[in-house]
């Protein structure tokens, strides 16, 4: 999927140049309904199989167009883009700057960021800076759509203490699942001058899902997708199927792993290795947690892990996405799936020192308010609308003109997120990082085992999670299930943050 000079139809820089020059002829006919429709009538290819095993590719870094210190200025263009995923086939995708994943937005704490965003898609979109505390009116809320053909500027400061792994994706009303399925997602990393792991080589691994139909086009959602979230997708890492990541034997690596799928839960595990967890959604933990055989990554979550690679030269190991049962009905078609091959080269390297402490995490203590968020499903109603009113928060379907919960700037609150459905939901709040306080299952309360910054927490079926949360900027924030089909189907609410 990643454009490459050797095999590909498009080169990103050429694409961007053409896009900025008014799109040129490159994209002609790739809107909804023209060529895309024409392809649907083609006969299926003999076999729809993605090429696999190419070297792990990394997204280009979005160029900083500013020369002013402390300033980042960049351009993102969302546009219909033909891509060659299967040799001899052209797949109509929607991409940022012509690439899947989109370019890496690499920011530094304290920077002022100005992103020019051009919407060349045939529908409304927004850019949401998932997990970053940016002002509500710059956060790509569904209330602030960018219409087709329109350019808008997103502008915000990167606060101190936010070093971590984030991502950006569309957040338009009721079309998020469709837009992400077509390829719109990109990584965002905030760096800090005092990174205690700066001496360790790192790799960003953005996991996305892809499901093609027999014409090599992005499949439309089926009724099961609208219930469980999009199922049966092939997992890609940085746009490639089962890529090979080659490293010296014995080396220590820092991997930033992002789950940008619409609905796929998986347990990350690496053959013959344990993982050391050092970071979550909002950045580093207080201290590394070593010896993990697996780590659950819910949709939209990120982790940073350290891997000290076995010293055997010329060995191969698989990084795996192990099956996770995310519903009590045992439905869905997602089995274990390999993500990438870790290959060792010949010449050995030394392992890295892993500091015993990483950074302080202040406990969000002394909550002064408790709020309840109940996730439910409406089994009887909604079939007429294709299931669009099935998933509710506090008994209601999303309405962007309604305020569902209110808080005050700076106030720490406990939120009890109660899942009264038979499937897991990854619960996300915009504009802040929160801390898991405890979980409750069958009446038993289990405190969180360690402090970590999260913007998305999994709430298993028939269980609840209690989080400590604080908002720092006034305005309207979204909170929702990050199974994108559930979000589109109404499992979302509006939090109004009032000035403190
Ligand atoms: Cu959900």
GROMACS .gro file of C-alpha atoms and ligand atoms in nm:
model
  501
    1UNK     CA    1   0.000   0.000   0.000
    2UNK     CA    2   0.284   0.236   0.072
    3UNK     CA    3   0.384   0.403  -0.250
    4UNK     CA    4   0.729   0.285  -0.352
    5UNK     CA    5   0.936   0.386  -0.647
    6UNK     CA    6   0.985   0.026  -0.751
    7UNK     CA    7   0.630  -0.095  -0.753
    8UNK     CA    8   0.392   0.184  -0.722
    9UNK     CA    9   0.166   0.408  -0.919
   10UNK     CA   10   0.209   0.710  -0.700
   11UNK     CA   11   0.488   0.887  -0.534
   12UNK     CA   12   0.384   1.089  -0.239
   13UNK     CA   13   0.579   1.403  -0.311
   14UNK     CA   14   0.464   1.413  -0.668
   15UNK     CA   15   0.115   1.355  -0.546
   16UNK     CA   16   0.135   1.635  -0.295
   17UNK     CA   17   0.277   1.869  -0.554
   18UNK     CA   18  -0.007   1.787  -0.787
   19UNK     CA   19  -0.259   1.822  -0.510
   20UNK     CA   20  -0.132   2.160  -0.409
   21UNK     CA   21  -0.127   2.272  -0.771
   22UNK     CA   22  -0.498   2.209  -0.792
   23UNK     CA   23  -0.498   1.831  -0.803
   24UNK     CA   24  -0.396   1.799  -1.166
   25UNK     CA   25  -0.518   1.499  -1.353
   26UNK     CA   26  -0.381   1.242  -1.113
   27UNK     CA   27  -0.697   1.204  -0.917
   28UNK     CA   28  -0.947   1.258  -1.193
   29UNK     CA   29  -1.233   1.020  -1.173
   30UNK     CA   30  -1.163   0.879  -0.833
   31UNK     CA   31  -1.451   1.041  -0.656
   32UNK     CA   32  -1.742   0.835  -0.535
   33UNK     CA   33  -1.946   0.711  -0.818
   34UNK     CA   34  -1.726   0.758  -1.119
   35UNK     CA   35  -1.431   0.526  -1.159
   36UNK     CA   36  -1.492   0.367  -0.822
   37UNK     CA   37  -1.833   0.256  -0.941
   38UNK     CA   38  -1.697   0.146  -1.271
   39UNK     CA   39  -1.457  -0.086  -1.099
   40UNK     CA   40  -1.736  -0.252  -0.908
   41UNK     CA   41  -1.859  -0.394  -1.236
   42UNK     CA   42  -1.530  -0.563  -1.317
   43UNK     CA   43  -1.484  -0.933  -1.290
   44UNK     CA   44  -1.314  -1.048  -0.972
   45UNK     CA   45  -0.939  -1.110  -0.993
   46UNK     CA   46  -0.819  -1.467  -0.976
   47UNK     CA   47  -0.708  -1.421  -0.619
   48UNK     CA   48  -0.720  -1.120  -0.394
   49UNK     CA   49  -0.401  -1.158  -0.199
   50UNK     CA   50  -0.186  -0.878  -0.071
   51UNK     CA   51   0.184  -0.900  -0.139
   52UNK     CA   52   0.365  -0.963   0.188
   53UNK     CA   53   0.710  -0.975   0.339
   54UNK     CA   54   0.854  -0.648   0.212
   55UNK     CA   55   1.087  -0.453   0.442
   56UNK     CA   56   0.898  -0.260   0.710
   57UNK     CA   57   0.832   0.083   0.570
   58UNK     CA   58   0.805   0.398   0.779
   59UNK     CA   59   0.579   0.694   0.711
   60UNK     CA   60   0.747   1.007   0.580
   61UNK     CA   61   0.778   1.282   0.837
   62UNK     CA   62   0.549   1.573   0.757
   63UNK     CA   63   0.777   1.856   0.652
   64UNK     CA   64   0.799   2.158   0.880
   65UNK     CA   65   0.748   2.451   0.644
   66UNK     CA   66   0.838   2.702   0.915
   67UNK     CA   67   1.189   2.818   0.991
   68UNK     CA   68   1.084   3.001   1.308
   69UNK     CA   69   1.205   2.834   1.627
   70UNK     CA   70   0.922   2.679   1.829
   71UNK     CA   71   0.690   2.677   1.529
   72UNK     CA   72   0.564   2.384   1.324
   73UNK     CA   73   0.376   2.454   1.002
   74UNK     CA   74   0.264   2.171   0.780
   75UNK     CA   75   0.013   2.081   0.510
   76UNK     CA   76  -0.222   1.787   0.509
   77UNK     CA   77  -0.438   1.704   0.208
   78UNK     CA   78  -0.713   1.444   0.229
   79UNK     CA   79  -0.803   1.319  -0.117
   80UNK     CA   80  -0.930   1.023  -0.315
   81UNK     CA   81  -0.617   0.839  -0.425
   82UNK     CA   82  -0.571   0.530  -0.640
   83UNK     CA   83  -0.329   0.283  -0.485
   84UNK     CA   84  -0.184  -0.044  -0.605
   85UNK     CA   85  -0.234  -0.287  -0.320
   86UNK     CA   86  -0.260  -0.592  -0.541
   87UNK     CA   87  -0.044  -0.608  -0.854
   88UNK     CA   88  -0.245  -0.511  -1.158
   89UNK     CA   89  -0.531  -0.368  -0.954
   90UNK     CA   90  -0.610  -0.011  -0.861
   91UNK     CA   91  -0.787   0.040  -0.530
   92UNK     CA   92  -0.975   0.365  -0.475
   93UNK     CA   93  -0.863   0.491  -0.137
   94UNK     CA   94  -0.892   0.813   0.061
   95UNK     CA   95  -0.552   0.916   0.190
   96UNK     CA   96  -0.366   1.194   0.367
   97UNK     CA   97  -0.093   1.330   0.138
   98UNK     CA   98  -0.126   1.027  -0.086
   99UNK     CA   99   0.003   0.776   0.166
  100UNK     CA  100  -0.134   0.509   0.396
  101UNK     CA  101  -0.068   0.562   0.678
  102UNK     CA  102  -0.057   0.940   0.647
  103UNK     CA  103   0.272   1.121   0.715
  104UNK     CA  104   0.421   1.116   1.063
  105UNK     CA  105   0.345   1.439   1.240
  106UNK     CA  106   0.649   1.479   1.461
  107UNK     CA  107   0.607   1.756   1.717
  108UNK     CA  108   0.800   1.881   2.017
  109UNK     CA  109   0.660   1.985   2.354
  110UNK     CA  110   0.607   2.361   2.364
  111UNK     CA  111   0.581   2.400   1.988
  112UNK     CA  112   0.314   2.613   1.826
  113UNK     CA  113   0.153   2.407   1.552
  114UNK     CA  114  -0.025   2.534   1.245
  115UNK     CA  115  -0.161   2.276   1.002
  116UNK     CA  116  -0.317   2.380   0.674
  117UNK     CA  117  -0.574   2.114   0.587
  118UNK     CA  118  -0.727   2.079   0.241
  119UNK     CA  119  -1.035   1.861   0.203
  120UNK     CA  120  -1.043   1.715  -0.148
  121UNK     CA  121  -1.273   1.433  -0.041
  122UNK     CA  122  -1.626   1.414  -0.180
  123UNK     CA  123  -1.771   1.448   0.172
  124UNK     CA  124  -1.733   1.644   0.495
  125UNK     CA  125  -1.439   1.554   0.713
  126UNK     CA  126  -1.236   1.685   1.005
  127UNK     CA  127  -0.894   1.613   1.149
  128UNK     CA  128  -0.903   1.497   1.511
  129UNK     CA  129  -0.572   1.496   1.702
  130UNK     CA  130  -0.650   1.186   1.900
  131UNK     CA  131  -0.528   1.212   2.260
  132UNK     CA  132  -0.364   1.556   2.240
  133UNK     CA  133  -0.499   1.829   2.465
  134UNK     CA  134  -0.572   2.090   2.198
  135UNK     CA  135  -0.848   2.354   2.225
  136UNK     CA  136  -1.195   2.212   2.149
  137UNK     CA  137  -1.244   2.429   1.840
  138UNK     CA  138  -0.917   2.296   1.693
  139UNK     CA  139  -0.986   1.930   1.769
  140UNK     CA  140  -1.186   1.828   1.464
  141UNK     CA  141  -1.519   1.782   1.639
  142UNK     CA  142  -1.816   1.672   1.426
  143UNK     CA  143  -1.967   2.017   1.493
  144UNK     CA  144  -1.683   2.171   1.292
  145UNK     CA  145  -1.691   1.993   0.956
  146UNK     CA  146  -1.455   2.086   0.676
  147UNK     CA  147  -1.668   2.081   0.363
  148UNK     CA  148  -1.549   1.930   0.034
  149UNK     CA  149  -1.311   2.165  -0.145
  150UNK     CA  150  -1.253   2.375   0.165
  151UNK     CA  151  -0.925   2.456   0.339
  152UNK     CA  152  -0.902   2.520   0.711
  153UNK     CA  153  -0.619   2.592   0.949
  154UNK     CA  154  -0.581   2.390   1.266
  155UNK     CA  155  -0.373   2.571   1.522
  156UNK     CA  156  -0.267   2.471   1.872
  157UNK     CA  157   0.021   2.457   2.121
  158UNK     CA  158   0.177   2.129   2.227
  159UNK     CA  159   0.164   2.140   2.608
  160UNK     CA  160   0.457   2.041   2.829
  161UNK     CA  161   0.435   1.686   2.959
  162UNK     CA  162   0.257   1.548   2.653
  163UNK     CA  163   0.546   1.354   2.496
  164UNK     CA  164   0.389   1.036   2.364
  165UNK     CA  165   0.234   0.852   2.072
  166UNK     CA  166  -0.090   0.979   1.923
  167UNK     CA  167  -0.266   0.965   1.589
  168UNK     CA  168  -0.485   1.179   1.370
  169UNK     CA  169  -0.798   1.070   1.189
  170UNK     CA  170  -1.133   1.203   1.063
  171UNK     CA  171  -1.415   1.272   1.309
  172UNK     CA  172  -1.696   1.375   1.077
  173UNK     CA  173  -2.056   1.307   1.170
  174UNK     CA  174  -2.152   0.943   1.103
  175UNK     CA  175  -1.881   0.874   0.844
  176UNK     CA  176  -1.575   0.805   1.060
  177UNK     CA  177  -1.581   0.430   1.001
  178UNK     CA  178  -1.607   0.476   0.625
  179UNK     CA  179  -1.328   0.735   0.615
  180UNK     CA  180  -1.084   0.537   0.829
  181UNK     CA  181  -1.160   0.218   0.637
  182UNK     CA  182  -1.059   0.403   0.321
  183UNK     CA  183  -0.716   0.480   0.464
  184UNK     CA  184  -0.741   0.808   0.654
  185UNK     CA  185  -0.521   0.776   0.963
  186UNK     CA  186  -0.170   0.886   1.047
  187UNK     CA  187   0.074   0.875   1.339
  188UNK     CA  188   0.162   1.171   1.558
  189UNK     CA  189   0.455   1.168   1.799
  190UNK     CA  190   0.529   1.437   2.055
  191UNK     CA  191   0.891   1.445   2.166
  192UNK     CA  192   1.049   1.582   2.477
  193UNK     CA  193   1.407   1.704   2.517
  194UNK     CA  194   1.448   1.493   2.831
  195UNK     CA  195   1.340   1.157   2.694
  196UNK     CA  196   1.497   0.892   2.924
  197UNK     CA  197   1.482   0.638   2.641
  198UNK     CA  198   1.634   0.860   2.372
  199UNK     CA  199   1.938   0.631   2.347
  200UNK     CA  200   1.727   0.337   2.227
  201UNK     CA  201   1.656   0.294   1.854
  202UNK     CA  202   1.285   0.320   1.788
  203UNK     CA  203   1.032   0.206   1.534
  204UNK     CA  204   0.676   0.324   1.490
  205UNK     CA  205   0.433   0.048   1.395
  206UNK     CA  206   0.089   0.170   1.298
  207UNK     CA  207  -0.154  -0.120   1.273
  208UNK     CA  208  -0.448  -0.067   1.042
  209UNK     CA  209  -0.718  -0.291   0.900
  210UNK     CA  210  -0.797  -0.351   0.535
  211UNK     CA  211  -1.081  -0.544   0.380
  212UNK     CA  212  -1.111  -0.558   0.004
  213UNK     CA  213  -1.391  -0.694  -0.207
  214UNK     CA  214  -1.339  -0.922  -0.505
  215UNK     CA  215  -1.268  -0.617  -0.723
  216UNK     CA  216  -0.989  -0.506  -0.489
  217UNK     CA  217  -1.201  -0.216  -0.365
  218UNK     CA  218  -1.252  -0.122   0.001
  219UNK     CA  219  -1.547  -0.329   0.118
  220UNK     CA  220  -1.858  -0.154   0.237
  221UNK     CA  221  -1.975  -0.238   0.587
  222UNK     CA  222  -2.218  -0.525   0.624
  223UNK     CA  223  -2.483  -0.559   0.899
  224UNK     CA  224  -2.244  -0.756   1.121
  225UNK     CA  225  -1.989  -0.475   1.090
  226UNK     CA  226  -2.251  -0.227   1.208
  227UNK     CA  227  -2.316  -0.446   1.511
  228UNK     CA  228  -1.969  -0.565   1.612
  229UNK     CA  229  -1.753  -0.312   1.435
  230UNK     CA  230  -1.582  -0.384   1.105
  231UNK     CA  231  -1.471  -0.746   1.111
  232UNK     CA  232  -1.258  -0.973   0.895
  233UNK     CA  233  -0.998  -0.715   0.807
  234UNK     CA  234  -0.640  -0.798   0.721
  235UNK     CA  235  -0.397  -0.629   0.955
  236UNK     CA  236  -0.127  -0.409   0.803
  237UNK     CA  237   0.176  -0.253   0.971
  238UNK     CA  238   0.268   0.088   0.827
  239UNK     CA  239   0.058  -0.005   0.527
  240UNK     CA  240   0.234  -0.334   0.453
  241UNK     CA  241   0.116  -0.691   0.500
  242UNK     CA  242   0.350  -0.895   0.721
  243UNK     CA  243   0.655  -0.673   0.664
  244UNK     CA  244   1.003  -0.772   0.776
  245UNK     CA  245   1.179  -0.560   1.037
  246UNK     CA  246   1.550  -0.644   1.038
  247UNK     CA  247   1.764  -0.554   1.340
  248UNK     CA  248   2.102  -0.659   1.481
  249UNK     CA  249   2.082  -0.957   1.718
  250UNK     CA  250   2.103  -0.854   2.082
  251UNK     CA  251   1.987  -0.496   2.025
  252UNK     CA  252   1.723  -0.321   2.230
  253UNK     CA  253   1.440  -0.153   2.039
  254UNK     CA  254   1.165   0.084   2.138
  255UNK     CA  255   0.844   0.016   1.950
  256UNK     CA  256   0.551   0.252   1.938
  257UNK     CA  257   0.253   0.038   1.841
  258UNK     CA  258  -0.073   0.206   1.738
  259UNK     CA  259  -0.407   0.033   1.692
  260UNK     CA  260  -0.589   0.242   1.430
  261UNK     CA  261  -0.838  -0.028   1.331
  262UNK     CA  262  -1.207   0.051   1.359
  263UNK     CA  263  -1.291  -0.237   1.590
  264UNK     CA  264  -1.015  -0.491   1.620
  265UNK     CA  265  -0.892  -0.595   1.964
  266UNK     CA  266  -0.569  -0.791   1.974
  267UNK     CA  267  -0.310  -0.914   2.219
  268UNK     CA  268   0.043  -0.827   2.105
  269UNK     CA  269   0.302  -1.099   2.158
  270UNK     CA  270   0.646  -1.163   2.011
  271UNK     CA  271   0.776  -1.518   1.963
  272UNK     CA  272   1.047  -1.618   2.214
  273UNK     CA  273   1.056  -1.270   2.370
  274UNK     CA  274   0.888  -1.086   2.649
  275UNK     CA  275   0.783  -0.723   2.619
  276UNK     CA  276   0.871  -0.440   2.854
  277UNK     CA  277   0.586  -0.191   2.869
  278UNK     CA  278   0.719   0.164   2.902
  279UNK     CA  279   0.436   0.380   2.770
  280UNK     CA  280   0.063   0.403   2.707
  281UNK     CA  281  -0.163   0.647   2.517
  282UNK     CA  282  -0.031   0.960   2.686
  283UNK     CA  283   0.337   0.869   2.706
  284UNK     CA  284   0.582   0.705   2.943
  285UNK     CA  285   0.491   0.518   3.259
  286UNK     CA  286   0.662   0.600   3.588
  287UNK     CA  287   0.866   0.281   3.560
  288UNK     CA  288   0.905   0.000   3.306
  289UNK     CA  289   0.697  -0.316   3.349
  290UNK     CA  290   0.915  -0.602   3.227
  291UNK     CA  291   0.847  -0.965   3.144
  292UNK     CA  292   0.510  -0.935   2.975
  293UNK     CA  293   0.411  -1.224   2.751
  294UNK     CA  294   0.138  -1.018   2.586
  295UNK     CA  295  -0.032  -0.679   2.593
  296UNK     CA  296  -0.395  -0.614   2.500
  297UNK     CA  297  -0.438  -0.327   2.258
  298UNK     CA  298  -0.796  -0.207   2.220
  299UNK     CA  299  -0.903  -0.002   1.918
  300UNK     CA  300  -0.742   0.347   1.923
  301UNK     CA  301  -0.492   0.259   2.198
  302UNK     CA  302  -0.115   0.292   2.173
  303UNK     CA  303   0.169   0.139   2.369
  304UNK     CA  304   0.543   0.187   2.381
  305UNK     CA  305   0.734  -0.133   2.447
  306UNK     CA  306   1.100  -0.221   2.474
  307UNK     CA  307   1.223  -0.543   2.318
  308UNK     CA  308   1.572  -0.679   2.379
  309UNK     CA  309   1.617  -0.900   2.078
  310UNK     CA  310   1.764  -1.248   2.120
  311UNK     CA  311   2.135  -1.263   2.036
  312UNK     CA  312   2.092  -1.531   1.770
  313UNK     CA  313   2.202  -1.407   1.427
  314UNK     CA  314   1.986  -1.469   1.119
  315UNK     CA  315   1.680  -1.566   1.322
  316UNK     CA  316   1.318  -1.483   1.252
  317UNK     CA  317   1.039  -1.420   1.499
  318UNK     CA  318   0.679  -1.321   1.448
  319UNK     CA  319   0.509  -1.030   1.614
  320UNK     CA  320   0.155  -1.156   1.658
  321UNK     CA  321  -0.189  -1.011   1.709
  322UNK     CA  322  -0.350  -1.283   1.917
  323UNK     CA  323  -0.723  -1.330   1.925
  324UNK     CA  324  -0.916  -1.153   2.198
  325UNK     CA  325  -1.280  -1.241   2.265
  326UNK     CA  326  -1.442  -0.898   2.283
  327UNK     CA  327  -1.801  -1.014   2.309
  328UNK     CA  328  -1.998  -1.264   2.509
  329UNK     CA  329  -2.168  -1.402   2.198
  330UNK     CA  330  -1.835  -1.533   2.064
  331UNK     CA  331  -1.916  -1.361   1.737
  332UNK     CA  332  -1.678  -1.216   1.483
  333UNK     CA  333  -1.425  -1.372   1.256
  334UNK     CA  334  -1.095  -1.246   1.390
  335UNK     CA  335  -0.847  -1.521   1.475
  336UNK     CA  336  -0.478  -1.494   1.561
  337UNK     CA  337  -0.295  -1.301   1.293
  338UNK     CA  338   0.073  -1.230   1.241
  339UNK     CA  339   0.169  -0.864   1.224
  340UNK     CA  340   0.531  -0.866   1.116
  341UNK     CA  341   0.850  -1.067   1.104
  342UNK     CA  342   1.135  -0.960   1.327
  343UNK     CA  343   1.454  -1.075   1.155
  344UNK     CA  344   1.801  -1.057   1.303
  345UNK     CA  345   2.099  -0.969   1.090
  346UNK     CA  346   2.445  -1.117   1.128
  347UNK     CA  347   2.644  -0.874   1.337
  348UNK     CA  348   2.557  -0.856   1.703
  349UNK     CA  349   2.480  -0.532   1.886
  350UNK     CA  350   2.484  -0.452   2.256
  351UNK     CA  351   2.159  -0.431   2.446
  352UNK     CA  352   2.063  -0.094   2.593
  353UNK     CA  353   2.047   0.020   2.951
  354UNK     CA  354   1.684   0.047   3.061
  355UNK     CA  355   1.644   0.310   3.331
  356UNK     CA  356   1.449   0.188   3.635
  357UNK     CA  357   1.238   0.503   3.643
  358UNK     CA  358   1.108   0.694   3.344
  359UNK     CA  359   0.917   1.002   3.456
  360UNK     CA  360   0.693   1.100   3.745
  361UNK     CA  361   0.318   1.055   3.699
  362UNK     CA  362   0.113   1.263   3.937
  363UNK     CA  363  -0.190   1.080   4.066
  364UNK     CA  364  -0.509   1.268   3.979
  365UNK     CA  365  -0.607   1.265   4.342
  366UNK     CA  366  -0.898   1.408   4.540
  367UNK     CA  367  -1.180   1.388   4.287
  368UNK     CA  368  -1.460   1.623   4.386
  369UNK     CA  369  -1.736   1.491   4.162
  370UNK     CA  370  -1.861   1.156   4.039
  371UNK     CA  371  -2.032   1.101   3.705
  372UNK     CA  372  -2.187   0.793   3.555
  373UNK     CA  373  -2.165   0.691   3.190
  374UNK     CA  374  -2.373   0.389   3.100
  375UNK     CA  375  -2.316   0.211   2.771
  376UNK     CA  376  -2.618   0.021   2.645
  377UNK     CA  377  -2.761  -0.129   2.332
  378UNK     CA  378  -3.113  -0.107   2.207
  379UNK     CA  379  -3.182  -0.453   2.075
  380UNK     CA  380  -3.539  -0.401   1.962
  381UNK     CA  381  -3.516  -0.071   1.781
  382UNK     CA  382  -3.298   0.040   1.499
  383UNK     CA  383  -3.314  -0.248   1.259
  384UNK     CA  384  -3.513  -0.029   1.023
  385UNK     CA  385  -3.226   0.214   1.012
  386UNK     CA  386  -2.967  -0.052   0.963
  387UNK     CA  387  -2.888  -0.061   1.332
  388UNK     CA  388  -2.804   0.305   1.354
  389UNK     CA  389  -2.981   0.360   1.685
  390UNK     CA  390  -2.853   0.049   1.851
  391UNK     CA  391  -2.577   0.184   2.070
  392UNK     CA  392  -2.648   0.441   2.339
  393UNK     CA  393  -2.481   0.636   2.617
  394UNK     CA  394  -2.695   0.705   2.922
  395UNK     CA  395  -2.993   0.587   2.720
  396UNK     CA  396  -2.949   0.836   2.438
  397UNK     CA  397  -2.815   0.843   2.088
  398UNK     CA  398  -2.566   1.114   1.990
  399UNK     CA  399  -2.698   1.462   1.924
  400UNK     CA  400  -2.433   1.724   1.862
  401UNK     CA  401  -2.675   2.000   1.968
  402UNK     CA  402  -2.724   1.852   2.315
  403UNK     CA  403  -2.493   1.869   2.616
  404UNK     CA  404  -2.488   1.534   2.794
  405UNK     CA  405  -2.246   1.597   3.078
  406UNK     CA  406  -2.088   1.908   3.222
  407UNK     CA  407  -1.769   1.967   3.412
  408UNK     CA  408  -1.560   2.260   3.527
  409UNK     CA  409  -1.215   2.338   3.395
  410UNK     CA  410  -0.949   2.190   3.624
  411UNK     CA  411  -1.185   1.978   3.837
  412UNK     CA  412  -1.083   1.616   3.893
  413UNK     CA  413  -1.376   1.378   3.858
  414UNK     CA  414  -1.438   1.009   3.890
  415UNK     CA  415  -1.625   0.866   3.595
  416UNK     CA  416  -1.787   0.527   3.632
  417UNK     CA  417  -1.815   0.382   3.285
  418UNK     CA  418  -2.068   0.103   3.311
  419UNK     CA  419  -2.099  -0.142   3.026
  420UNK     CA  420  -2.444  -0.297   3.017
  421UNK     CA  421  -2.392  -0.467   2.685
  422UNK     CA  422  -2.264  -0.808   2.587
  423UNK     CA  423  -1.955  -0.676   2.412
  424UNK     CA  424  -1.648  -0.475   2.505
  425UNK     CA  425  -1.632  -0.106   2.419
  426UNK     CA  426  -1.312   0.105   2.407
  427UNK     CA  427  -1.417   0.430   2.574
  428UNK     CA  428  -1.244   0.750   2.460
  429UNK     CA  429  -1.257   1.107   2.590
  430UNK     CA  430  -1.126   1.398   2.386
  431UNK     CA  431  -0.894   1.670   2.503
  432UNK     CA  432  -0.723   1.508   2.797
  433UNK     CA  433  -0.542   1.207   2.935
  434UNK     CA  434  -0.707   1.025   3.225
  435UNK     CA  435  -0.606   0.757   3.474
  436UNK     CA  436  -0.773   0.424   3.537
  437UNK     CA  437  -0.866   0.403   3.906
  438UNK     CA  438  -1.030   0.061   3.923
  439UNK     CA  439  -1.233  -0.199   3.742
  440UNK     CA  440  -1.542  -0.381   3.862
  441UNK     CA  441  -1.651  -0.726   3.747
  442UNK     CA  442  -1.925  -0.935   3.909
  443UNK     CA  443  -1.920  -0.706   4.213
  444UNK     CA  444  -1.546  -0.737   4.269
  445UNK     CA  445  -1.348  -0.414   4.252
  446UNK     CA  446  -0.987  -0.435   4.136
  447UNK     CA  447  -0.769  -0.124   4.170
  448UNK     CA  448  -0.559  -0.028   3.869
  449UNK     CA  449  -0.222  -0.205   3.899
  450UNK     CA  450  -0.018   0.104   3.804
  451UNK     CA  451  -0.062   0.470   3.710
  452UNK     CA  452  -0.072   0.543   3.339
  453UNK     CA  453  -0.201   0.816   3.111
  454UNK     CA  454  -0.481   0.694   2.887
  455UNK     CA  455  -0.728   0.851   2.649
  456UNK     CA  456  -0.898   0.523   2.567
  457UNK     CA  457  -0.989   0.252   2.818
  458UNK     CA  458  -1.142  -0.081   2.740
  459UNK     CA  459  -1.462  -0.154   2.930
  460UNK     CA  460  -1.533  -0.527   2.902
  461UNK     CA  461  -1.883  -0.660   2.854
  462UNK     CA  462  -2.097  -0.644   3.172
  463UNK     CA  463  -1.813  -0.477   3.363
  464UNK     CA  464  -1.731  -0.123   3.460
  465UNK     CA  465  -1.422   0.094   3.472
  466UNK     CA  466  -1.373   0.394   3.699
  467UNK     CA  467  -1.138   0.664   3.576
  468UNK     CA  468  -0.998   0.987   3.720
  469UNK     CA  469  -1.034   1.262   3.465
  470UNK     CA  470  -0.972   1.636   3.443
  471UNK     CA  471  -1.031   1.876   3.156
  472UNK     CA  472  -0.814   2.185   3.126
  473UNK     CA  473  -0.972   2.389   2.846
  474UNK     CA  474  -1.327   2.527   2.824
  475UNK     CA  475  -1.555   2.419   2.542
  476UNK     CA  476  -1.729   2.110   2.413
  477UNK     CA  477  -1.555   1.773   2.417
  478UNK     CA  478  -1.665   1.443   2.273
  479UNK     CA  479  -1.671   1.117   2.465
  480UNK     CA  480  -1.753   0.798   2.280
  481UNK     CA  481  -1.696   0.436   2.202
  482UNK     CA  482  -1.397   0.403   1.968
  483UNK     CA  483  -1.543   0.115   1.775
  484UNK     CA  484  -1.601   0.350   1.485
  485UNK     CA  485  -1.928   0.189   1.379
  486UNK     CA  486  -2.065   0.237   1.730
  487UNK     CA  487  -1.954   0.598   1.733
  488UNK     CA  488  -2.123   0.655   1.396
  489UNK     CA  489  -2.433   0.477   1.528
  490UNK     CA  490  -2.469   0.718   1.818
  491UNK     CA  491  -2.256   0.584   2.104
  492UNK     CA  492  -2.117   0.932   2.169
  493UNK     CA  493  -2.192   1.227   2.394
  494UNK     CA  494  -2.097   1.590   2.444
  495UNK     CA  495  -1.914   1.708   2.756
  496UNK     CA  496  -1.932   2.079   2.820
  497UNK     CA  497  -1.627   2.210   3.005
  498UNK     CA  498  -1.719   2.536   3.179
  499UNK     CA  499  -1.460   2.797   3.274
  500UNK     CA  500  -1.327   2.732   3.624
  501LIG    CU1  501  -1.867   0.023   2.117
   0.00000   0.00000   0.00000
